[in-house]
Coordinates of C-alpha atoms and ligand atoms in Angstrom, one line a residue:
X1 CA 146.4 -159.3 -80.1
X2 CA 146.7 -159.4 -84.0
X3 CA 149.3 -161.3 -85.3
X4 CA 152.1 -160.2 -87.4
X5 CA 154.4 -162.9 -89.4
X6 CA 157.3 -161.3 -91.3
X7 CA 159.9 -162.9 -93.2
X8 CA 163.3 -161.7 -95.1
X9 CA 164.4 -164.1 -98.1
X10 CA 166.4 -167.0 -97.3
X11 CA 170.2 -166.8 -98.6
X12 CA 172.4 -169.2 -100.5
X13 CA 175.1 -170.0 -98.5
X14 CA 177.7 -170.8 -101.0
X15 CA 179.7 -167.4 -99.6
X16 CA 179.7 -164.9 -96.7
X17 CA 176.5 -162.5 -96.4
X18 CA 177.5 -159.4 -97.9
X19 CA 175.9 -155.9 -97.4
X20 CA 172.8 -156.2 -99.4
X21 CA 172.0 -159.1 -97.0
X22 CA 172.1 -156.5 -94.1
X23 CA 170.2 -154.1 -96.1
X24 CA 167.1 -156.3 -96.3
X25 CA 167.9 -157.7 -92.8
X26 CA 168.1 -154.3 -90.9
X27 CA 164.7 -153.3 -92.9
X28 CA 162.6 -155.9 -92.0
X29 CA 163.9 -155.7 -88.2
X30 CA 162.6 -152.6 -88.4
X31 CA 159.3 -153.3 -89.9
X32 CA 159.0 -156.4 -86.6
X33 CA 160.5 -153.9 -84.2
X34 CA 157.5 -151.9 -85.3
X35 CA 155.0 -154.1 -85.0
X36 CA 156.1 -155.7 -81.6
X37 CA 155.7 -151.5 -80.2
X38 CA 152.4 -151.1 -81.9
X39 CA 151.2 -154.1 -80.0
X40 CA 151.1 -156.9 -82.3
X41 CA 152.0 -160.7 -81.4
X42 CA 155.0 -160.9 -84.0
X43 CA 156.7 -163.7 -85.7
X44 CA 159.9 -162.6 -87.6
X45 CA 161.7 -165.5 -89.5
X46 CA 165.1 -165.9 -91.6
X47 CA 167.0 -168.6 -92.6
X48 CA 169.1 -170.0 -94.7
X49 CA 168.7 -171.9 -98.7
X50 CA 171.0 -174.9 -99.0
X51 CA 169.7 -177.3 -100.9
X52 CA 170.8 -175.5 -104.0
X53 CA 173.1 -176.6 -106.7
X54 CA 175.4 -173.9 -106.1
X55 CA 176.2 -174.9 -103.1
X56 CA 176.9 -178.5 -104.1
X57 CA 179.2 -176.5 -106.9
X58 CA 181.0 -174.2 -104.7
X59 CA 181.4 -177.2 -102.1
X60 CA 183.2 -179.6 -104.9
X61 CA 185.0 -176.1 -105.9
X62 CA 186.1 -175.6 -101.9
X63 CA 187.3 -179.6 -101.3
X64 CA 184.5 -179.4 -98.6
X65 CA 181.8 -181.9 -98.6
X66 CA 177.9 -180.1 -98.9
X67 CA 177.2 -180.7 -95.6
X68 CA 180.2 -178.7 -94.2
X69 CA 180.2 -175.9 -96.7
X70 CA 176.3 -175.0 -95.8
X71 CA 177.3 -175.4 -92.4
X72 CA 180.2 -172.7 -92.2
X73 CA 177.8 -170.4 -94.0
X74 CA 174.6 -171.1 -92.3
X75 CA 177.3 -169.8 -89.2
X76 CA 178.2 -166.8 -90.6
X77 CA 174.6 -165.4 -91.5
X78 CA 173.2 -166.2 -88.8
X79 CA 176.2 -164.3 -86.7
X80 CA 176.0 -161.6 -89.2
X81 CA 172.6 -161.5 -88.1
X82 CA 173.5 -161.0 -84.3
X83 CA 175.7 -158.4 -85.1
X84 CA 172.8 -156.6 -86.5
X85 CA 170.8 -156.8 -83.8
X86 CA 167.8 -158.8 -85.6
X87 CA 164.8 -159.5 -83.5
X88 CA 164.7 -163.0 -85.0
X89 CA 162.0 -165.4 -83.6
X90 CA 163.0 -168.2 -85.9
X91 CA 166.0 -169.1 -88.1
X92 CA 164.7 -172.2 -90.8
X93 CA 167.7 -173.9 -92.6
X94 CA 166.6 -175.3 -95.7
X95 CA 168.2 -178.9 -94.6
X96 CA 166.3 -179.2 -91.1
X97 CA 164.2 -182.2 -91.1
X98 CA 161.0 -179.8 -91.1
X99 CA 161.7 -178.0 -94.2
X100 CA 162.0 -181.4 -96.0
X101 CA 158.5 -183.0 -94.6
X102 CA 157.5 -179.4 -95.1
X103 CA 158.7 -179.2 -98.9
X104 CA 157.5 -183.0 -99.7
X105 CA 154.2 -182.3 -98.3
X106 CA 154.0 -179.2 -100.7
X107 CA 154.5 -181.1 -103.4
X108 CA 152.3 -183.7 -102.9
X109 CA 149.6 -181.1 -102.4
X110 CA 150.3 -179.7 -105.8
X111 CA 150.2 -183.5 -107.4
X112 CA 147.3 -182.5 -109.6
X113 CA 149.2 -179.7 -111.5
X114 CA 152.6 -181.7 -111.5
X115 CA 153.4 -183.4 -114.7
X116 CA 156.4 -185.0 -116.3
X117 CA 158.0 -184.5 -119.6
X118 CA 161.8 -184.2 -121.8
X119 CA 162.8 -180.5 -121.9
X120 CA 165.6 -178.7 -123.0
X121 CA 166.4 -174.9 -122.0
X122 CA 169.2 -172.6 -120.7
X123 CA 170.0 -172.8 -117.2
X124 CA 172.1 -170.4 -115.2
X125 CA 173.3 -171.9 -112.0
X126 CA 173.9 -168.4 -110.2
X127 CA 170.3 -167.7 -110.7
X128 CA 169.2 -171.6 -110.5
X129 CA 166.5 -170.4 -113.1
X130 CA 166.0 -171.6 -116.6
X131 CA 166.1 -168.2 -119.4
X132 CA 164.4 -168.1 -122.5
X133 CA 167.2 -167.0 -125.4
X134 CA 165.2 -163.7 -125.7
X135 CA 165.8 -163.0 -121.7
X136 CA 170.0 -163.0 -122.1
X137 CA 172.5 -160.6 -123.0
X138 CA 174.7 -162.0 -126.2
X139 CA 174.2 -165.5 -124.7
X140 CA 174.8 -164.6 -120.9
X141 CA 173.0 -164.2 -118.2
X142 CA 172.3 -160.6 -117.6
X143 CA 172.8 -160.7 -113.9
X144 CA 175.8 -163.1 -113.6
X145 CA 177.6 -162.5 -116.6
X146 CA 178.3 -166.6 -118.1
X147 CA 176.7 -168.7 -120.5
X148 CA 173.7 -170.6 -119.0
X149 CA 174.2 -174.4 -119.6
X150 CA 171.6 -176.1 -122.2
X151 CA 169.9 -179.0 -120.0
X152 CA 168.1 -181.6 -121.6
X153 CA 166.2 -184.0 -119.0
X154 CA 163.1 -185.6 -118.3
X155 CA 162.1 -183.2 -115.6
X156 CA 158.7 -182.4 -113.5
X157 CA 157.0 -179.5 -114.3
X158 CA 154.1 -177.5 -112.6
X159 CA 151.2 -175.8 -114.4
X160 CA 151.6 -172.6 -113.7
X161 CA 149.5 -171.7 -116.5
X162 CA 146.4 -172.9 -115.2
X163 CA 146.8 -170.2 -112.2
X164 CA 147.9 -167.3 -114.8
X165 CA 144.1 -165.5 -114.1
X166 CA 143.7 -166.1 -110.7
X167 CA 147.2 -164.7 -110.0
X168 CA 147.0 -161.4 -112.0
X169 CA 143.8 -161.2 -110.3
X170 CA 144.9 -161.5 -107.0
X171 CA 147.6 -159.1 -108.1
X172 CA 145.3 -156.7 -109.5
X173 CA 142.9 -156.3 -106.9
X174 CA 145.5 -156.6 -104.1
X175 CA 145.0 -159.5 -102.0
X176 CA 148.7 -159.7 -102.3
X177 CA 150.4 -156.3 -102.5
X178 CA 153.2 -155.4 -104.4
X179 CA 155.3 -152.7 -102.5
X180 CA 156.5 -150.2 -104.6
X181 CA 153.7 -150.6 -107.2
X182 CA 156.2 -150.0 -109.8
X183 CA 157.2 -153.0 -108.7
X184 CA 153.3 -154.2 -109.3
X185 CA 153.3 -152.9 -112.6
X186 CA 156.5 -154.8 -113.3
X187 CA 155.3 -157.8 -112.5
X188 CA 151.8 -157.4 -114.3
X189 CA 153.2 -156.7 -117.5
X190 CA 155.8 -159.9 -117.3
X191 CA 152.0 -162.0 -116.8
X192 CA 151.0 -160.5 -119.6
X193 CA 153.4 -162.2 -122.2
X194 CA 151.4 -165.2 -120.5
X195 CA 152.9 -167.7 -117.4
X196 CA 154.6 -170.9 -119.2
X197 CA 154.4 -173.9 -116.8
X198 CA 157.8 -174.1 -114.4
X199 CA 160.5 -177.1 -114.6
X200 CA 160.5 -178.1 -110.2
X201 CA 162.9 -180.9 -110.6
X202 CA 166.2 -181.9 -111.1
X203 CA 167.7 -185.4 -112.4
X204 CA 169.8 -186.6 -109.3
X205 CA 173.3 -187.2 -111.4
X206 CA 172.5 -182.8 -112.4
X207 CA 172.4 -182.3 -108.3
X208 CA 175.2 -184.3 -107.4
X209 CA 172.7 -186.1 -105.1
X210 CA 172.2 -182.7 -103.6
X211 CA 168.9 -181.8 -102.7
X212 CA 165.4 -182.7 -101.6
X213 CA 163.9 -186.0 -102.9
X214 CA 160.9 -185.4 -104.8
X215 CA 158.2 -187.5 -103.4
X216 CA 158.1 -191.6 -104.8
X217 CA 160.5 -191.0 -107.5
X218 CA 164.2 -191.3 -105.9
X219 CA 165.4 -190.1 -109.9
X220 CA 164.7 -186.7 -109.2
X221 CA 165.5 -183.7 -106.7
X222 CA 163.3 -180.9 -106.0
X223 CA 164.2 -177.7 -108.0
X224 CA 165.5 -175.5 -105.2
X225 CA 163.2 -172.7 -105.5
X226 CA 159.9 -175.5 -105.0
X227 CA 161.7 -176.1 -101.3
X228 CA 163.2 -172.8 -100.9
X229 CA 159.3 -170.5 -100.9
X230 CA 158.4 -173.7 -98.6
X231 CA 160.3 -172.2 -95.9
X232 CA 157.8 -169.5 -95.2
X233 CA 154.9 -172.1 -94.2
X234 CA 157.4 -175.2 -93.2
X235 CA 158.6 -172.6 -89.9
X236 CA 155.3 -172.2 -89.2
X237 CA 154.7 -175.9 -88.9
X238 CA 153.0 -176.8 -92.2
X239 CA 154.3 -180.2 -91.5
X240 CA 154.3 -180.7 -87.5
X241 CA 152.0 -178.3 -85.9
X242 CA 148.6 -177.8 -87.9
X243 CA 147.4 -175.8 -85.3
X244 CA 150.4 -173.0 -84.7
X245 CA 150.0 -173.0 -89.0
X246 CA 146.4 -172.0 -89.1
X247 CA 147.2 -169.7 -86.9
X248 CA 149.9 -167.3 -88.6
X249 CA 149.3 -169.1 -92.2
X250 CA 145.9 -170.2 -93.0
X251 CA 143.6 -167.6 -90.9
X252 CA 146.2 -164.5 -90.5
X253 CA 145.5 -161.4 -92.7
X254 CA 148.7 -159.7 -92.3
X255 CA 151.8 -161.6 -93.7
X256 CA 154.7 -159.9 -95.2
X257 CA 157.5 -161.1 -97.6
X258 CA 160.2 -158.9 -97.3
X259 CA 162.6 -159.6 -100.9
X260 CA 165.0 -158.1 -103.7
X261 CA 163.5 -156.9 -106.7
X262 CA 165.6 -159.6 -108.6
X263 CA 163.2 -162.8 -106.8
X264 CA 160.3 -161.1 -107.3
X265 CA 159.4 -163.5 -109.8
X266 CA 159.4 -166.1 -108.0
X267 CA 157.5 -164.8 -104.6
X268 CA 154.9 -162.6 -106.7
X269 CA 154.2 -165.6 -109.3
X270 CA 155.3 -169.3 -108.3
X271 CA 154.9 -168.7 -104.8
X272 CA 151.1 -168.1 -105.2
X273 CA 150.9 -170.1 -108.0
X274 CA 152.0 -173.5 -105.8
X275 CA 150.1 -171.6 -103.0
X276 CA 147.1 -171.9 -105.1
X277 CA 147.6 -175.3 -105.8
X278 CA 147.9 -176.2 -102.8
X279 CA 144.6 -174.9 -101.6
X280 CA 146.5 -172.8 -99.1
X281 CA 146.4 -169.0 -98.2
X282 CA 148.5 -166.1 -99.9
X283 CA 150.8 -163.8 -98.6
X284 CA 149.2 -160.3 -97.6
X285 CA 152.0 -157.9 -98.4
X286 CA 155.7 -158.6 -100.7
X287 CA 158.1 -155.5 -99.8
X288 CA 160.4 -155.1 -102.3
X289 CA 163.9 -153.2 -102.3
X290 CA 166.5 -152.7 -104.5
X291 CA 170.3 -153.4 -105.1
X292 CA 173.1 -151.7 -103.6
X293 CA 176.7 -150.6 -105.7
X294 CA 179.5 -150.1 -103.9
X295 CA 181.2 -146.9 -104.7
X296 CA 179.3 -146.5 -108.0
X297 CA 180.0 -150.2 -109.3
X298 CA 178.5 -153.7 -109.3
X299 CA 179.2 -155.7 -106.2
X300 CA 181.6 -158.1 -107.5
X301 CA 184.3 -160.9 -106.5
X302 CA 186.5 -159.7 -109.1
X303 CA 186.5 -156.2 -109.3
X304 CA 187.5 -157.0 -105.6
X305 CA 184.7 -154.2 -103.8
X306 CA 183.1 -156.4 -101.9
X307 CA 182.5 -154.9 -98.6
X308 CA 182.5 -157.3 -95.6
X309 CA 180.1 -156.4 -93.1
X310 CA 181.6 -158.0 -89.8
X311 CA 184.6 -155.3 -90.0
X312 CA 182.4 -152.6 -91.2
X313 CA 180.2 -153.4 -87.8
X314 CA 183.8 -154.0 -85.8
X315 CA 185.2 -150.5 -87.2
X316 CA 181.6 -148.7 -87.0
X317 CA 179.4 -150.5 -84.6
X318 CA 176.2 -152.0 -85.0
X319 CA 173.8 -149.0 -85.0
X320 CA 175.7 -146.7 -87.2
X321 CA 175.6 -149.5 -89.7
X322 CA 172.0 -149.8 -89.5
X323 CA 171.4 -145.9 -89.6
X324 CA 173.6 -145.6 -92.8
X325 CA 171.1 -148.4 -94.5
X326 CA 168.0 -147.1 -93.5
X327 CA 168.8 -143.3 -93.8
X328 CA 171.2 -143.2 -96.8
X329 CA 168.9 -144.6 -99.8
X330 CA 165.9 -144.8 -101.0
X331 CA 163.5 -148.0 -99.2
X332 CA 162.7 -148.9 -102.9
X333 CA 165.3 -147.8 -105.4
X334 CA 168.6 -149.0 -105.6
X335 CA 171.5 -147.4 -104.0
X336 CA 175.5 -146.7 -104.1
X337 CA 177.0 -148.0 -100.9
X338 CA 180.0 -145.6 -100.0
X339 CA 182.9 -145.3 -97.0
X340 CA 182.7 -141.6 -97.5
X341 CA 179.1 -141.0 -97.2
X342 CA 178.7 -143.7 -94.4
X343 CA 181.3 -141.4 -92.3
X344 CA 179.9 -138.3 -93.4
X345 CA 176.5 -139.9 -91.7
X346 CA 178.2 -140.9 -88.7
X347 CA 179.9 -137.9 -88.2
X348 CA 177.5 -135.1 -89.2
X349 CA 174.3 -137.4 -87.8
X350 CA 175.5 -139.5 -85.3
X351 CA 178.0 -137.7 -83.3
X352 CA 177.7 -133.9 -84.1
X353 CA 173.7 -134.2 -84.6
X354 CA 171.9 -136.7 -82.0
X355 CA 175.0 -137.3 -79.6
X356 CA 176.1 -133.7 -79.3
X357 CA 172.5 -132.5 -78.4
X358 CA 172.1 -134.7 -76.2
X359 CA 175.6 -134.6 -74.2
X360 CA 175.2 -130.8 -74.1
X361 CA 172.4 -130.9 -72.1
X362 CA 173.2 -133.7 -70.1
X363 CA 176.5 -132.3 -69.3
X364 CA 175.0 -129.0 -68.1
X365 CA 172.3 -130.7 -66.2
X366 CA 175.3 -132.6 -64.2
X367 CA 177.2 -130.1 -63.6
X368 CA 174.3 -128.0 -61.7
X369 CA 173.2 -131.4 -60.3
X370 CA 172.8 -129.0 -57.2
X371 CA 170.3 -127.2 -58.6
X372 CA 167.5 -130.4 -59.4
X373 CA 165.9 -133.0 -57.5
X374 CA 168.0 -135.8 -59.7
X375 CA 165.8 -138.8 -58.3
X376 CA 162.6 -137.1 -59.4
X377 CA 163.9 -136.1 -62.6
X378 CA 165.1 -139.6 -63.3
X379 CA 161.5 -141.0 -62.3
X380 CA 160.1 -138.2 -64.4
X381 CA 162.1 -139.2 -67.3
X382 CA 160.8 -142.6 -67.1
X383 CA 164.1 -144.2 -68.7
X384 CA 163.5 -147.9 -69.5
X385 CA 160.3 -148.9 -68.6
X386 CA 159.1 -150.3 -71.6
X387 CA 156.5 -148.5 -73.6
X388 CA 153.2 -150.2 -72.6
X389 CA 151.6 -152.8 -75.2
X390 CA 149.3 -151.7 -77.6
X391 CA 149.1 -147.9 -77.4
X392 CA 151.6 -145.8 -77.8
X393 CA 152.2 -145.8 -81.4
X394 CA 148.5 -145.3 -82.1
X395 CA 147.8 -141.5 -81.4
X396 CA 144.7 -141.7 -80.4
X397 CA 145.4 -143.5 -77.5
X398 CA 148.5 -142.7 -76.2
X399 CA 148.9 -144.3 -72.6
X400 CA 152.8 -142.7 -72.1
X401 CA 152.3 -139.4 -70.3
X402 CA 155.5 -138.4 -71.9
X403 CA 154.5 -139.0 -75.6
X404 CA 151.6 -136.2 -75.6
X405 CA 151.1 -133.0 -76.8
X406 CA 150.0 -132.0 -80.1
X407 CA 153.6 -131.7 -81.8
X408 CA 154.2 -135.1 -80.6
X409 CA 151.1 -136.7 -81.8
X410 CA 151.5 -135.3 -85.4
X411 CA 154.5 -136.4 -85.0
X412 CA 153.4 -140.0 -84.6
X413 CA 151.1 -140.1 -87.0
X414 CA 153.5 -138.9 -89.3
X415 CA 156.0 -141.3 -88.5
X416 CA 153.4 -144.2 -88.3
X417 CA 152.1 -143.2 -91.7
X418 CA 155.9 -143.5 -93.2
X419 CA 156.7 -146.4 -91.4
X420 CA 153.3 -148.8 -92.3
X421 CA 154.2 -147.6 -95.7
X422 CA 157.8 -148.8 -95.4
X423 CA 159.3 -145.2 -96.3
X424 CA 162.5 -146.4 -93.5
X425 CA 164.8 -143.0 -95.1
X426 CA 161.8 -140.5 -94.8
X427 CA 161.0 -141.8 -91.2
X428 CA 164.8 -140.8 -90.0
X429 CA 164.4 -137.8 -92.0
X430 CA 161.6 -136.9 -89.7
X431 CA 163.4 -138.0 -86.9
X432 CA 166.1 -135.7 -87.4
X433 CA 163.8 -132.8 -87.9
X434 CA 162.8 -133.6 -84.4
X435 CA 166.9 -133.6 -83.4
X436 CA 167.7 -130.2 -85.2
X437 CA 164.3 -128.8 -83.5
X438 CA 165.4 -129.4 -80.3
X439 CA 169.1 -128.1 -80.7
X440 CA 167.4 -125.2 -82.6
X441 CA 165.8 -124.8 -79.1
X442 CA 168.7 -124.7 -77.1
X443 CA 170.8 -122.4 -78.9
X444 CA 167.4 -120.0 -78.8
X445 CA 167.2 -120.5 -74.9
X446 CA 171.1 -119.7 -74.5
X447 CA 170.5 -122.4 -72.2
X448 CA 174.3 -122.1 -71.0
X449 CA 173.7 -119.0 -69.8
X450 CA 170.1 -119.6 -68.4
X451 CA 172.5 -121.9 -65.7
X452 CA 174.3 -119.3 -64.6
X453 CA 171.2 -116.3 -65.1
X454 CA 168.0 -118.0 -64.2
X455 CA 168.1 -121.4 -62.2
X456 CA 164.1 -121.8 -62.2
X457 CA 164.0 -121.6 -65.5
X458 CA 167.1 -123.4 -66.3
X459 CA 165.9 -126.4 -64.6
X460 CA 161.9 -126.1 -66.5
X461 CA 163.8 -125.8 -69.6
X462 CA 165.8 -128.6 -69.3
X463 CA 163.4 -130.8 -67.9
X464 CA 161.6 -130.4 -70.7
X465 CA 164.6 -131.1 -73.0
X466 CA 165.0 -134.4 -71.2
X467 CA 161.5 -134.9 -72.3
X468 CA 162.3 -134.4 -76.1
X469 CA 165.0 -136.5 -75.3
X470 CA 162.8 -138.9 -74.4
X471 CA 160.9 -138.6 -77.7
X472 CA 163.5 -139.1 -79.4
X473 CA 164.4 -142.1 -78.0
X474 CA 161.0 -143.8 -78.5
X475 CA 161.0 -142.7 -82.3
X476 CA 164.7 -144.0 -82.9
X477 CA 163.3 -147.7 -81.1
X478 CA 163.0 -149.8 -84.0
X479 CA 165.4 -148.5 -86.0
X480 CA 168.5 -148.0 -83.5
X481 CA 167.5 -150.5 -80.5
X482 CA 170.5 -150.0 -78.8
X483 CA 171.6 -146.4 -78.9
X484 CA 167.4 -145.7 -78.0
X485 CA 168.1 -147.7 -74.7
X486 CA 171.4 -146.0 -74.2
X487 CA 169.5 -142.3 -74.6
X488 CA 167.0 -143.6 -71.5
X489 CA 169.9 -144.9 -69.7
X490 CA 171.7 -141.8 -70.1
X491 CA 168.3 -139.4 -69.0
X492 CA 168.1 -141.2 -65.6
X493 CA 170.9 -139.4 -64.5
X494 CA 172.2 -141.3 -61.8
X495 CA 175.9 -140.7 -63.4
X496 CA 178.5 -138.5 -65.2
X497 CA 176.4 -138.2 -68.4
X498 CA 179.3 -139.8 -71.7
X499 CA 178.7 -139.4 -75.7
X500 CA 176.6 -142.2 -77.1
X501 CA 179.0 -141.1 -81.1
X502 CA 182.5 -140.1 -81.0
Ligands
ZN1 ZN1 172.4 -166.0 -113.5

């Protein structure tokens, strides 16, 4: 079995996950869903980065101490999470006791390219990142909008310049790969005005004591983005379990970083760069999506159009949610999160396109229960038996009877070709093409009618609909886990068939 490790970004928690987190959560579930189908061993990890100084900020800000701040958040992702439906294997908070050897252990394996020395530059705390004057808007940062604060300190920093070449090269020839390559291209040109060696520490007093100690000098805190890329190897057991991190780290081919386009940065350059260092592997694959609006504007405290994601799940449920994400934009752009279009989606998708086909059947097929051998039919359509390891995604050996045929192969191939190329909106597209196929189908059959006309063929008919039903269930698997199982539950037919959308 090949393994498959997958990881999302980790988030601050200095407030509540809001809906770009459950973009980039949803996508990657899908990408592990995925793989787990096609066969793969998978590891899917999230967590949670708190050893920033925002979080020390917005604690003295809240009259909480640290500790109970990153606590209450560290809750509310990782529920948020649940109520997504994430296929998590592992959840790593940045202030577990493995993270920390993990991070120190990091560090000490980059000693040779760690160097101390008095600095002064422009730091914004929102993006815990120092910016060149050239980089801000009018003096402010361009994503958050304040004045960076000018820090002088006697700091650690880590020679990123030596790796400059071997990084570009890497990037170049794709040992790691950029996904969008626009997103490559980005980054290659950025190398280009040549790497300048990153600041990775902090003076204590600057992190309120917050932080990570930097190994043998209790002065100084780890800069939180030196822990925070730790994360993807400290899970793994970089620090604990050598064995279970050669494993998925050091001997694995396929590992994917799933991020925003605003830390690519940091995965795409520093992340190899300490990787390098270290003498340790590179990731395989960084994914990289973009930013949502919300009803054409920046997501913002103040403008007040933050939308909270645990009452849009409570109002909408959990797979409508995810459908609206993966379906409504791009995989790679960015997009403008709206009410209107998400219940436009539900309504014209959900309900009126996948739950109205299939009730219609059903329905029928209940009401002339008389007319078909109902235990057969449920055997025949299979229902939950889970799809058998390590085939059925691959056409050319499909093991599930009920997944042949030549339409349903293309199908497959098409939809595998989308989905290993992380084209989430293009894959649904196809998936409804599949939906309005098969009500195209009834409507041709008249199969109301056939009921009443033409019971043999009625009931060959509607089998096969079942079947397609079927199919449809299997290609909405990753993507809509629990309205797929709800499709084979409903196809059993061993009662009153009810709408999966209202
Ligand atoms: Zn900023």
């Amino acid at each position: 079995m090949s393994k498959f490790y997958i990881t999302t970004s980790i988030a601050y928690v200095n407030a509540d996950p809001h809906i770009g987190h459950c973009l980039e959560y949803v996508q990657a579930d899908v990408v592990a869903r995925y793989h787990r189908i096609k066969g793969d061993e998978v590891f899917f990890l999230t967590g949670t980065d708190e050893q920033s100084l925002k979080n020390a900020q917005a604690a003295e800000k809240a009259g909480l101490s640290v500790e109970d701040l990153v606590m209450k958040y560290y809750q509310r992702f990782k529920e948020i999470g649940r109520l997504l439906n994430i296929s998590v294997d592992d959840f790593i908070r940045t202030t577990e006791g493995r993270h920390i050897k993990g991070a120190q252990k990091l560090w000490l394996a980059c000693q040779k390219d760690i160097y101390k020395k008095t600095y002064q530059g422009l730091y914004c705390v929102g993006c815990e990142e120092f910016y060149q004057e050239a980089e801000l808007v009018d003096g402010f940062c361009p994503d958050h909008q304040v004045k960076p604060e000018l820090i002088k300190e006697e700091n650690y920093f880590f020679r990123l310049s030596a790796y400059q070449d071997q990084i570009k090269k890497n990037l170049e020839s794709e040992v790691i790969e950029i996904i969008p390559r626009f997103r490559k291209n980005e980054i290659l040109s950025f190398i280009d005005r040549d790497l300048e060696d990153i600041c990775i520490s902090r003076s204590r007093e600057r992190s309120r004591g917050w932080g990570i100690d930097v190994p043998g000098d209790p002065t100084q805190k780890m800069w939180v983005w030196f822990d925070a890329l730790s994360n993807y190897i400290n899970a793994l057991g970089y620090s604990g379990d050598e064995n279970n991190f050669d494993q998925w780290w050091q001997k694995n081919d396929d590992k994917l970083h799933m991020i925003g386009k605003g830390i690519l940065r940091f995965h795409a350059l520093y992340w190899p760069g300490l990787l390098l260092s270290a003498n340790l592997a590179l990731p395989k694959k960084i994914f990289v999506h973009g930013y949502l609006t919300i009803e054409g504007q920046k997501m913002s405290k103040s403008l007040g159009n933050v939308i909270d994601p645990f009452e849009l799940i409570k109002k909408y449920g959990t797979d409508p949610v995810r459908y609206y994400l993966l379906r409504e934009f791009s995989s790679f752009q960015d997009g403008d999160f709206s009410i209107g279009r998400l219940e436009k989606r539900y309504q014209d998708d959900l309900a009126h396109g996948l739950s109205n086909l299939i009730h219609r059947v059903l329905s029928l097929v209940w009401n002339n229960r008389g007319l078909f051998n109902l235990e057969k039919l449920s055997l025949d359509a299979g229902h939950s038996r889970p799809a058998k390891r390590g085939g059925n995604l691959d056409s050319r050996k499909i093991l599930d009877p009920r997944l042949r045929g030549d339409d349903k192969i293309k199908t497959i191939e098409t939809y595998n070709n989308l989905l290993e190329n992380f084209e989430f909106n293009k894959v649904l597209d196809l998936v409804w093409t599949v939906i309005k196929e098969t009500d195209q189908k009834i409507d041709q059959l008249k199969i109301w009618e056939l009921a009443k006309t033409d019971s043999e063929k009625f009931v060959l008919e509607s089998v096969s609909l079942i079947e397609s039903f079927y199919f449809i269930a299997y290609l909405l698997k990753p993507f809509l886990p629990e309205t797929s199982e709800k499709i084979l539950e409903l196809i059993k037919m061993d009662k009153e068939p009810v709408p999966l959308f209202k």
